[in-house]
């Protein structure tokens, strides 16, 4: 609980933060809400020599709707996402995911950008980002680039973001008006990380056929997954109980969950299947309700 | 029986302590920082079991801000070893403040760095190089018993460090002849208490005065003082131990720890105040652990459900530096619980393993016993197809049999078990619940109704360990306010309030004018630690005795002045007056002034001043067993009936507690508000133990649940709908009629929730024998049951 010594740097702009990051390289870490990094420093599992605090950069804290997208600055806090009227109306499953992170103290400080870069195998944002194909905007010495969610998570606690890059914005394409999204999280006690979780965004047509579907899940392995095979299985189909059961089996096929105090690998596979099926059923129900209303 | 429980005894008086706790003005060890304080960090073993070949501290000594580095051997050369073991049966071993030639559990302290601040100390411990010769970890207590197993303490000659045997005549015959025998292996898993404040110590040796002050987050200041005096060979009278506000103990702060004894030595060596506040991870690894017993247990019954006898074999995992045996004895002596069972045998073994030391934890031993017994009763009920409430009602000790001598000699003071069980069933709507259960099953909802009846022996008295008495010194100050010096400290129990209620009731001094001083060895009378729910059984009566002595003295002074016999006098509204002639009165203030300043007006032979000490001795205690091994080591026997309702999600294994109904009997309540909150907190702790919390070791003896990320405590959202009622059967052996109130709550959830889950999953025919009921374990139970043909 006593971190090694470090130097605290407080840049006033993204450019200044970039310059500091370039200057100190491997010795530096960006500090967002500190809700993952600071505990690791206290355990001395992270020992950065320099902390570059970008938590309060106003340029990185916003939620806005633009051209059919919701754009969140990377330093937008969990609580702001949870309470955003815009997100609650347009992308409710994102607000739900944010609301289920840790406790209110964590949500008051932790940020969406920090949460995604931390890439905890059971973080709450990733399934949502994967389900609807969010994109992550980053800046680095060579300029800006966009990373699709499906290419972002490379291993547990590891992403494809360069050590010299800063995540600046998360771009969520807005799903069609008639589609519905559901985020379901299975947790031991309130405020814990997920054992498994699933995000499903889907639409149904008047024949009851699933016309569009996006699925993201966590807990099935070292990285959160976009469930492409399950999406393909269900897309364009009328979803019968048998098909749903098949989806539940399919999600387990490539799953290699991490064993820990939250459960054995065998258990997590079963739990993932159950949560996925429930999320799909509930999303379909909501989509159908939207269609008829 | 008539109890002198006049107001404010029995009232929901607001706690004196609450305001400072909720406003953040409490003062804990970590808030103290005398000038010149140095800070320490411990080098801790990175393995479970190894010989220490060498420790290289040269680099650490050269680190900035480092004042000293000591290894276990350095310390052992200058201090005496700790006394270990509270009884003759426990194999004695020598223990030093730091490991000397061997480490015996993951996290054991083996060297210490003293530095200008904690950060620098932590930097330096990283530089200490320890060379280990690895020895096999001893993790499984059953394997540890086998011949050839690696020995945790070579000098003990065996890992079986404790043995206890008890048997009634003809027990085997009872089992041979029984119509039904239920036989199970049931385990209570290892947990810890997690007080909100981990351990914290500050030792200050004052060179000019040649005195030592030790601030400790302890629940046992007087014993600690004695131990410090012993190990550093320093006059006890020059040591003052102060427990400031302490953020919870639940048993884990009642024992003395290795680090706790080292700090006074360091302070004396270095002539500076020395401070150490434990981190949470250190606490999980080094604070006392509890439970962790395996019982091979059998019950003999008649087909009609009459219980005839119990045979038990207990294998208790004591961890490495075992210090107490009463967890095992408490389990062994109370395995017949609340039932009329007069045939019983037990063989209990305490096993040393390379795990953290086992010790006191809310419900020690008794929680294991009641959990395992109640599991057995449920399993019997299911096998005999008798309703679990009916089976219990059939076998309970009846109200008219109290005081009841159980088979092991324990004397249960009082109880109305049938009434408590029936009232709980009524409150929970048991019959309706059974109907609903059938309906819900048709909808695919697995609802379970769990029943448990738990009894908690409280206020233990053991030779040299818990003393068996408590005292309060009471002074009415010349100003008319009163000060009470309590022999026992508090860590959240509300003694400052309840003692003041008792003294106010006896002396007429207003509650708000009474201050209670505790946890400081200088002003308070000698006493033992706060544990075993003994405060209401033995400490509060001592306050009552002090109050009575004071009252008698005040009335004696008044009697002489008013020329009325003391027994005809009454105290009320700041006056003492004759019951029959209220106009004949004298102000209490006048009596006080007389006692201090006009002693010529005192009755003959009365001492001046208003200062008395009240002692109370635990009633009905046997300090040694009789020729058949029977003894009573506890003074009061509170209990609770529980009905828990759960829904089990059979796809995810998740358990939701729909409602928890309980009727509790701790006799007369000094402050019902405090009893309620003790119950609520205690029940939540029991829910944590049943469903979420587990200290799990891997094969190499590493503790894998050593932070709150892995060791999950229930939080506010897990609190179920709670129905809590009390029935009052006063304890006839204490002047207040009170029984212990701190622990019974925690005993209920493990058996009640296991019972409920087993009931919910009865269509699959599952049997619960392992806890906690994690979702993983629940799904496994279902799968295993499905793999074997369902019974019944
Ligand atoms: C008690 C507790 C419970 C929690 N429960 C959950 C939970 O249930 N679900 C969940 O999802 N999370 C949970 N978390 C984690 C929480 O969401 C963190 O807030 C989050 O993981 C990290 O965000 P942060 O803003 O705090 O980042 P920090 O901790 O400051 O940083 C995390 C990492 O990201 C890097 N980083 C931060 N911002 C950027 C950026 N813009 N560009 C590049 N790198 C960056 C940092 O250098 C660091 O390596 C919990 C945390 C705690 C303490």
PDB file of C-alpha atoms in Angstrom, chain A residues 1-5 35 42-44 47 102 107 186-193 195 259-268 270-271 273-275 277-278, chain B residues 118-120 122-123 126 277 279-281 649-654 692 694-696 704-705 708-715 717-718 774-776 779-780 783:
ATOM      1  CA  UNK A   1       0.000   0.000   0.000  1.00  0.00           C
ATOM      2  CA  UNK A   2       3.063   2.179  -0.233  1.00  0.00           C
ATOM      3  CA  UNK A   3       4.061   2.922  -3.823  1.00  0.00           C
ATOM      4  CA  UNK A   4       7.658   3.350  -4.895  1.00  0.00           C
ATOM      5  CA  UNK A   5       8.651   6.964  -5.416  1.00  0.00           C
ATOM      6  CA  UNK A  35      -8.596   3.365 -10.133  1.00  0.00           C
ATOM      7  CA  UNK A  42       0.490   0.585  -4.138  1.00  0.00           C
ATOM      8  CA  UNK A  43       1.192  -3.098  -4.568  1.00  0.00           C
ATOM      9  CA  UNK A  44       4.422  -2.093  -6.322  1.00  0.00           C
ATOM     10  CA  UNK A  47       6.539   1.319 -10.663  1.00  0.00           C
ATOM     11  CA  UNK A 102     -17.265  -1.013  -8.941  1.00  0.00           C
ATOM     12  CA  UNK A 107     -17.206   5.527 -10.734  1.00  0.00           C
ATOM     13  CA  UNK A 186     -23.011 -11.768 -13.630  1.00  0.00           C
ATOM     14  CA  UNK A 187     -21.168 -10.795 -10.457  1.00  0.00           C
ATOM     15  CA  UNK A 188     -20.526 -12.442  -7.109  1.00  0.00           C
ATOM     16  CA  UNK A 189     -21.503  -9.386  -5.097  1.00  0.00           C
ATOM     17  CA  UNK A 190     -22.434  -5.885  -6.148  1.00  0.00           C
ATOM     18  CA  UNK A 191     -19.400  -3.870  -7.184  1.00  0.00           C
ATOM     19  CA  UNK A 192     -17.236  -6.792  -8.182  1.00  0.00           C
ATOM     20  CA  UNK A 193     -15.785  -7.365 -11.624  1.00  0.00           C
ATOM     21  CA  UNK A 195     -17.639 -13.345 -13.671  1.00  0.00           C
ATOM     22  CA  UNK A 259      -9.611 -19.817 -13.505  1.00  0.00           C
ATOM     23  CA  UNK A 260      -9.765 -17.642 -10.401  1.00  0.00           C
ATOM     24  CA  UNK A 261     -11.717 -17.067  -7.197  1.00  0.00           C
ATOM     25  CA  UNK A 262     -14.701 -16.079  -9.345  1.00  0.00           C
ATOM     26  CA  UNK A 263     -14.947 -19.577 -10.735  1.00  0.00           C
ATOM     27  CA  UNK A 264     -13.369 -22.460 -12.586  1.00  0.00           C
ATOM     28  CA  UNK A 265     -13.052 -22.405 -16.360  1.00  0.00           C
ATOM     29  CA  UNK A 266     -15.790 -25.013 -16.677  1.00  0.00           C
ATOM     30  CA  UNK A 267     -18.128 -22.945 -14.566  1.00  0.00           C
ATOM     31  CA  UNK A 268     -17.457 -19.727 -16.417  1.00  0.00           C
ATOM     32  CA  UNK A 270     -21.669 -22.438 -18.449  1.00  0.00           C
ATOM     33  CA  UNK A 271     -22.285 -19.057 -16.889  1.00  0.00           C
ATOM     34  CA  UNK A 273     -23.719 -19.414 -22.047  1.00  0.00           C
ATOM     35  CA  UNK A 274     -26.557 -18.612 -19.636  1.00  0.00           C
ATOM     36  CA  UNK A 275     -25.849 -14.897 -19.557  1.00  0.00           C
ATOM     37  CA  UNK A 277     -28.828 -16.477 -23.893  1.00  0.00           C
ATOM     38  CA  UNK A 278     -30.566 -14.237 -21.405  1.00  0.00           C
TER      39      UNK A 278
ATOM     40  CA  UNK B 118       7.077   3.732   5.757  1.00  0.00           C
ATOM     41  CA  UNK B 119       7.839   4.341   2.090  1.00  0.00           C
ATOM     42  CA  UNK B 120      11.573   4.196   2.697  1.00  0.00           C
ATOM     43  CA  UNK B 122       9.199  -0.567   2.043  1.00  0.00           C
ATOM     44  CA  UNK B 123      11.955   0.403  -0.430  1.00  0.00           C
ATOM     45  CA  UNK B 126      12.830  -4.981  -1.379  1.00  0.00           C
ATOM     46  CA  UNK B 277      -0.011  -0.098  10.677  1.00  0.00           C
ATOM     47  CA  UNK B 279      -1.996  -3.208   5.256  1.00  0.00           C
ATOM     48  CA  UNK B 280      -5.064  -5.184   4.271  1.00  0.00           C
ATOM     49  CA  UNK B 281      -3.030  -7.776   2.412  1.00  0.00           C
ATOM     50  CA  UNK B 649     -30.635 -19.824 -10.325  1.00  0.00           C
ATOM     51  CA  UNK B 650     -29.884 -23.300 -11.635  1.00  0.00           C
ATOM     52  CA  UNK B 651     -28.210 -21.992 -14.766  1.00  0.00           C
ATOM     53  CA  UNK B 652     -25.732 -19.660 -13.087  1.00  0.00           C
ATOM     54  CA  UNK B 653     -25.628 -21.102  -9.588  1.00  0.00           C
ATOM     55  CA  UNK B 654     -26.436 -17.703  -8.094  1.00  0.00           C
ATOM     56  CA  UNK B 692     -18.855 -15.398  -0.455  1.00  0.00           C
ATOM     57  CA  UNK B 694     -13.071 -18.048   1.636  1.00  0.00           C
ATOM     58  CA  UNK B 695      -9.379 -18.131   2.429  1.00  0.00           C
ATOM     59  CA  UNK B 696      -8.067 -20.506  -0.168  1.00  0.00           C
ATOM     60  CA  UNK B 704      -4.634 -16.961  -3.111  1.00  0.00           C
ATOM     61  CA  UNK B 705      -7.443 -14.890  -1.636  1.00  0.00           C
ATOM     62  CA  UNK B 708     -10.715  -7.856  -1.157  1.00  0.00           C
ATOM     63  CA  UNK B 709     -10.667  -8.492  -4.895  1.00  0.00           C
ATOM     64  CA  UNK B 710     -10.523 -12.209  -4.196  1.00  0.00           C
ATOM     65  CA  UNK B 711     -11.904 -12.403  -0.685  1.00  0.00           C
ATOM     66  CA  UNK B 712     -15.354 -10.953  -1.282  1.00  0.00           C
ATOM     67  CA  UNK B 713     -17.308  -9.479   1.574  1.00  0.00           C
ATOM     68  CA  UNK B 714     -21.009  -8.883   1.230  1.00  0.00           C
ATOM     69  CA  UNK B 715     -21.921  -5.216   1.013  1.00  0.00           C
ATOM     70  CA  UNK B 717     -26.655  -4.531  -1.710  1.00  0.00           C
ATOM     71  CA  UNK B 718     -26.383  -8.073  -0.384  1.00  0.00           C
ATOM     72  CA  UNK B 774     -20.214 -20.105  -4.586  1.00  0.00           C
ATOM     73  CA  UNK B 775     -22.156 -20.267  -7.848  1.00  0.00           C
ATOM     74  CA  UNK B 776     -19.496 -22.630  -9.134  1.00  0.00           C
ATOM     75  CA  UNK B 779     -23.684 -25.879 -10.261  1.00  0.00           C
ATOM     76  CA  UNK B 780     -21.305 -28.680  -9.364  1.00  0.00           C
ATOM     77  CA  UNK B 783     -24.304 -31.848 -11.840  1.00  0.00           C
TER      78      UNK B 783
END
